[in-house]
Amino acid sequence: MFALTSAIVLALASKALADPAPLTPPTTNVGADCVISWTPDATGEWTETNIQLMTGDNWNMVHITTVATVDTTSAAATSYTWTCPDVSPNAPIYFYQFSHAAKPTDLVWTTRFTIAAADGSTEPAPNQTQPDGTNVPWGIGQLADPSEAKPAPAYITGQSSSGATTASVSGSASASVSSPRSSAAASTAGSSSRIATSAAAATGAQKSATASSSSASATASANGSGRVSAKSVAYAVGAVAAAGVLALA
């Protein structure tokens, strides 16, 4: 049984490491170039990757606008630049969500970052702790002009839109294999991506995975200011599965 579980863990880790890994954007002023970067997908599946600007807490992610559709499988093009929109508030409560239509629940995120005002001024996140008490700042932002928002991809479900409807709510250039849940969100917002149901659970499981696999830990360590991505979740699931088998043994 342990051998079988080990095989499952390795399979999950292999799949997780293949998806694109978004990098957390630096603080950027409204009207300046917002650069979105990532390490490329190795599966060849993410040829039409939709990138959304998001906000909200760990369990309720809110769509603000769709930024672009890009190919994240190419090693020759690993960034996309767009103009940072005018938002409110200018706080560290924004993040990007990557998805693709072939597997709607296969989601990855950057960690939270700040879109500063045109003069560079910022303000603290409105909330300093998550709904479960986790010490991770968050808030709900929106475009200064909500009419400029581009809708979320049709296949995305379970997430509200900022400004358009009642918001139910949904930083560092290092590989953000954590979703906005570790620092601003840690629930993979899709059925299969939501294997970890709390930041604490995902983090604890990920630590177990780290103890059993140093190489996996180096790639999937949670960023204190971001979310637990599909990659981190895969390690978490593997660690939980292995722990369960060892307990039964």
Coordinates of C-alpha atoms in Angstrom, one line a residue:
M1 CA 0.0 0.0 0.0
F2 CA 2.8 2.4 0.8
A3 CA 4.4 1.7 -2.6
L4 CA 1.1 2.6 -4.3
T5 CA 0.8 5.7 -2.3
S6 CA 4.4 6.7 -3.1
A7 CA 3.6 6.3 -6.8
I8 CA 0.5 8.5 -6.4
V9 CA 2.6 11.2 -4.6
L10 CA 5.2 11.1 -7.4
A11 CA 2.6 11.3 -10.1
L12 CA 1.0 14.3 -8.4
A13 CA 4.3 16.0 -7.9
S14 CA 5.3 15.4 -11.5
K15 CA 2.0 17.0 -12.7
A16 CA 2.3 19.9 -10.4
L17 CA 5.8 20.7 -11.5
A18 CA 4.8 20.8 -15.1
D19 CA 2.2 23.6 -14.9
P20 CA 3.3 27.2 -15.4
A21 CA 4.6 28.9 -12.2
P22 CA 3.6 32.5 -12.0
L23 CA 6.0 34.9 -10.3
T24 CA 4.8 37.6 -7.9
P25 CA 4.7 41.0 -9.5
P26 CA 6.4 44.0 -7.8
T27 CA 4.5 47.0 -6.5
T28 CA 3.6 49.1 -9.6
N29 CA 1.9 52.5 -9.9
V30 CA -1.4 53.0 -11.7
G31 CA -0.7 53.9 -15.3
A32 CA 2.7 52.3 -15.3
D33 CA 3.7 48.9 -17.0
C34 CA 2.5 46.0 -15.0
V35 CA 4.7 43.0 -15.9
I36 CA 3.3 39.5 -15.3
S37 CA 6.0 36.8 -15.4
W38 CA 6.1 33.0 -15.1
T39 CA 8.2 29.9 -15.7
P40 CA 6.8 28.0 -18.6
D41 CA 4.4 25.0 -18.6
A42 CA 6.1 21.7 -19.5
T43 CA 2.9 19.8 -20.3
G44 CA 2.1 21.6 -23.5
E45 CA -1.5 22.1 -22.3
W46 CA -1.4 25.8 -21.4
T47 CA -1.2 27.2 -24.9
E48 CA -4.2 29.5 -24.3
T49 CA -3.8 30.7 -20.7
N50 CA -6.2 33.2 -19.4
I51 CA -4.8 35.7 -16.9
Q52 CA -7.3 37.4 -14.5
L53 CA -6.7 40.2 -12.0
M54 CA -8.2 39.0 -8.8
T55 CA -8.8 40.2 -5.2
G56 CA -10.6 38.9 -2.1
D57 CA -9.9 36.5 0.8
N58 CA -8.6 33.0 0.8
W59 CA -11.8 31.2 0.2
N60 CA -13.8 33.7 -1.8
M61 CA -11.8 35.0 -4.7
V62 CA -13.2 37.9 -6.7
H63 CA -12.7 38.5 -10.4
I64 CA -11.8 42.1 -11.2
T65 CA -10.9 41.9 -14.9
T66 CA -9.4 39.5 -17.5
V67 CA -6.0 40.8 -18.5
A68 CA -5.0 38.7 -21.5
T69 CA -4.8 35.2 -23.1
V70 CA -1.3 34.1 -23.6
D71 CA 0.8 30.9 -24.4
T72 CA 2.6 29.9 -21.3
T73 CA 4.2 26.8 -22.8
S74 CA 6.9 28.8 -24.7
A75 CA 10.3 29.2 -23.0
A76 CA 10.9 32.1 -25.4
A77 CA 8.1 34.3 -24.0
T78 CA 7.7 34.2 -20.3
S79 CA 6.1 37.5 -19.5
Y80 CA 3.2 39.8 -20.5
T81 CA 3.1 43.6 -20.0
W82 CA -0.1 45.6 -19.6
T83 CA -1.0 49.0 -18.1
C84 CA -1.7 48.9 -14.4
P85 CA -5.4 49.9 -14.1
D86 CA -6.7 52.6 -11.7
V87 CA -8.0 50.6 -8.7
S88 CA -9.3 51.2 -5.2
P89 CA -7.8 50.7 -2.6
N90 CA -4.1 51.0 -3.5
A91 CA -3.2 48.1 -1.1
P92 CA -1.5 44.7 -1.3
I93 CA -4.7 42.9 -2.0
Y94 CA -4.4 42.0 -5.7
F95 CA -3.2 38.8 -7.5
Y96 CA -3.3 37.1 -10.8
Q97 CA -5.1 33.8 -11.6
F98 CA -3.9 31.6 -14.5
S99 CA -6.3 29.1 -16.0
H100 CA -7.0 27.3 -19.3
A101 CA -10.3 25.9 -20.8
A102 CA -9.0 22.4 -21.3
K103 CA -8.9 21.9 -17.5
P104 CA -11.1 24.6 -15.9
T105 CA -10.2 23.6 -12.3
D106 CA -6.5 23.5 -12.9
L107 CA -5.7 27.0 -11.5
V108 CA -2.4 28.7 -10.4
W109 CA -1.8 32.1 -8.9
T110 CA 0.7 34.7 -8.1
T111 CA 1.0 35.9 -4.5
R112 CA -0.7 39.2 -3.6
F113 CA 0.9 42.4 -4.7
T114 CA 0.2 46.2 -4.5
I115 CA -1.1 48.4 -7.3
A116 CA 0.0 51.8 -6.0
A117 CA -1.6 55.2 -6.8
A118 CA -0.1 57.2 -9.6
D119 CA 2.0 59.1 -7.1
G120 CA 3.3 55.9 -5.6
S121 CA 1.3 56.1 -2.4
T122 CA -0.2 52.9 -0.9
E123 CA -2.2 51.9 2.1
P124 CA -2.5 48.8 4.3
A125 CA -4.8 46.0 3.5
P126 CA -8.2 46.6 5.0
N127 CA -8.2 43.2 6.8
Q128 CA -5.1 41.9 8.6
T129 CA -6.3 38.4 9.2
Q130 CA -8.2 35.8 7.1
P131 CA -11.8 34.7 8.1
D132 CA -10.3 31.7 9.9
G133 CA -7.9 33.9 11.9
T134 CA -4.8 33.3 9.8
N135 CA -2.5 36.3 10.0
V136 CA -2.6 37.1 6.3
P137 CA -3.7 40.6 5.1
W138 CA -6.4 40.9 2.4
G139 CA -9.1 43.0 1.1
I140 CA -11.5 43.5 -1.8
G141 CA -10.4 45.9 -4.5
Q142 CA -12.1 47.1 -7.7
L143 CA -11.5 49.1 -10.8
A144 CA -12.0 52.9 -10.4
D145 CA -14.3 52.5 -13.4
P146 CA -16.0 49.0 -13.1
S147 CA -17.4 49.4 -16.7
E148 CA -13.9 48.9 -18.0
A149 CA -13.8 45.3 -16.6
K150 CA -13.5 42.4 -19.0
P151 CA -15.5 39.4 -17.9
A152 CA -14.0 36.2 -16.5
P153 CA -13.6 33.2 -18.9
A154 CA -17.0 31.4 -19.3
Y155 CA -15.6 28.2 -17.8
I156 CA -14.7 29.8 -14.5
T157 CA -17.3 29.1 -11.9
G158 CA -17.7 29.8 -8.2
Q159 CA -16.1 33.3 -8.2
S160 CA -17.9 36.6 -8.1
S161 CA -17.0 39.8 -9.9
S162 CA -15.9 43.0 -8.2
G163 CA -18.2 45.9 -8.9
A164 CA -20.5 44.1 -11.2
T165 CA -22.3 42.1 -8.4
T166 CA -22.3 42.0 -4.7
A167 CA -18.7 41.0 -3.9
S168 CA -18.7 37.8 -1.9
V169 CA -14.9 38.2 -2.0
S170 CA -12.6 36.3 -3.3
G171 CA 4.6 40.2 -3.3
S172 CA 8.9 39.4 -4.6
A173 CA 10.1 37.9 -7.7
S174 CA 10.4 34.3 -6.6
A175 CA 8.4 31.4 -8.1
S176 CA 5.0 31.7 -6.6
V177 CA 3.9 28.1 -6.3
S178 CA 1.7 29.3 -3.5
S179 CA -1.7 30.6 -4.3
P180 CA -3.0 33.9 -2.9
R181 CA -4.0 31.7 0.1
S182 CA -0.7 31.4 1.8
S183 CA -0.5 35.1 2.0
A184 CA -3.7 36.2 0.6
A185 CA -5.5 33.1 -0.4
A186 CA -5.0 29.4 -0.1
S187 CA -7.9 27.6 -1.6
T188 CA -7.5 26.5 -5.1
A189 CA -10.7 27.9 -6.5
G190 CA -11.8 24.9 -8.5
S191 CA -13.1 21.5 -7.5
S192 CA -10.0 19.6 -8.0
S193 CA -7.7 22.5 -7.2
R194 CA -9.5 23.0 -3.9
I195 CA -8.0 19.9 -2.3
A196 CA -6.6 22.0 0.4
T197 CA -9.5 23.6 2.2
S198 CA -7.7 26.0 4.5
A199 CA -4.4 27.8 4.5
A200 CA -3.4 26.1 7.6
A201 CA -4.2 22.6 6.2
A202 CA -2.4 23.3 3.0
T203 CA 0.6 24.7 4.8
G204 CA 0.8 21.8 7.3
A205 CA 0.6 19.3 4.5
Q206 CA 3.1 21.1 2.5
K207 CA 5.5 21.0 5.4
S208 CA 5.1 17.3 5.5
A209 CA 5.9 17.1 1.9
T210 CA 8.9 19.3 2.4
A211 CA 10.2 16.9 5.1
S212 CA 9.9 14.0 2.7
S213 CA 11.1 15.7 -0.4
S214 CA 13.7 18.5 -0.3
S215 CA 13.6 19.0 -4.1
A216 CA 9.8 19.3 -4.0
S217 CA 10.0 21.7 -1.1
A218 CA 12.4 23.9 -3.0
T219 CA 9.9 24.3 -5.8
A220 CA 6.6 24.2 -3.8
S221 CA 7.5 26.2 -0.6
A222 CA 4.6 28.5 0.3
N223 CA 5.2 32.2 -0.1
G224 CA 4.1 34.0 3.1
S225 CA 2.4 36.7 1.0
G226 CA 0.6 34.6 -1.5
R227 CA -1.7 31.6 -2.3
V228 CA -1.2 27.9 -2.3
S229 CA -1.1 27.0 -6.0
A230 CA -2.0 23.8 -7.7
K231 CA 1.6 22.7 -7.3
S232 CA 1.6 23.3 -3.5
V233 CA -1.7 21.5 -3.3
A234 CA -0.3 18.5 -5.1
Y235 CA 2.5 18.2 -2.6
A236 CA 0.0 18.7 0.2
V237 CA -2.2 15.9 -1.0
G238 CA 0.7 13.6 -1.4
A239 CA 1.9 14.3 2.1
V240 CA -1.6 13.7 3.5
A241 CA -2.0 10.5 1.6
A242 CA 1.4 9.2 2.7
A243 CA 0.7 10.1 6.3
G244 CA -2.6 8.3 6.2
V245 CA -1.0 5.1 4.9
L246 CA 1.8 5.2 7.5
A247 CA -0.8 5.7 10.2
L248 CA -2.7 2.7 9.1
A249 CA 0.4 0.6 8.8

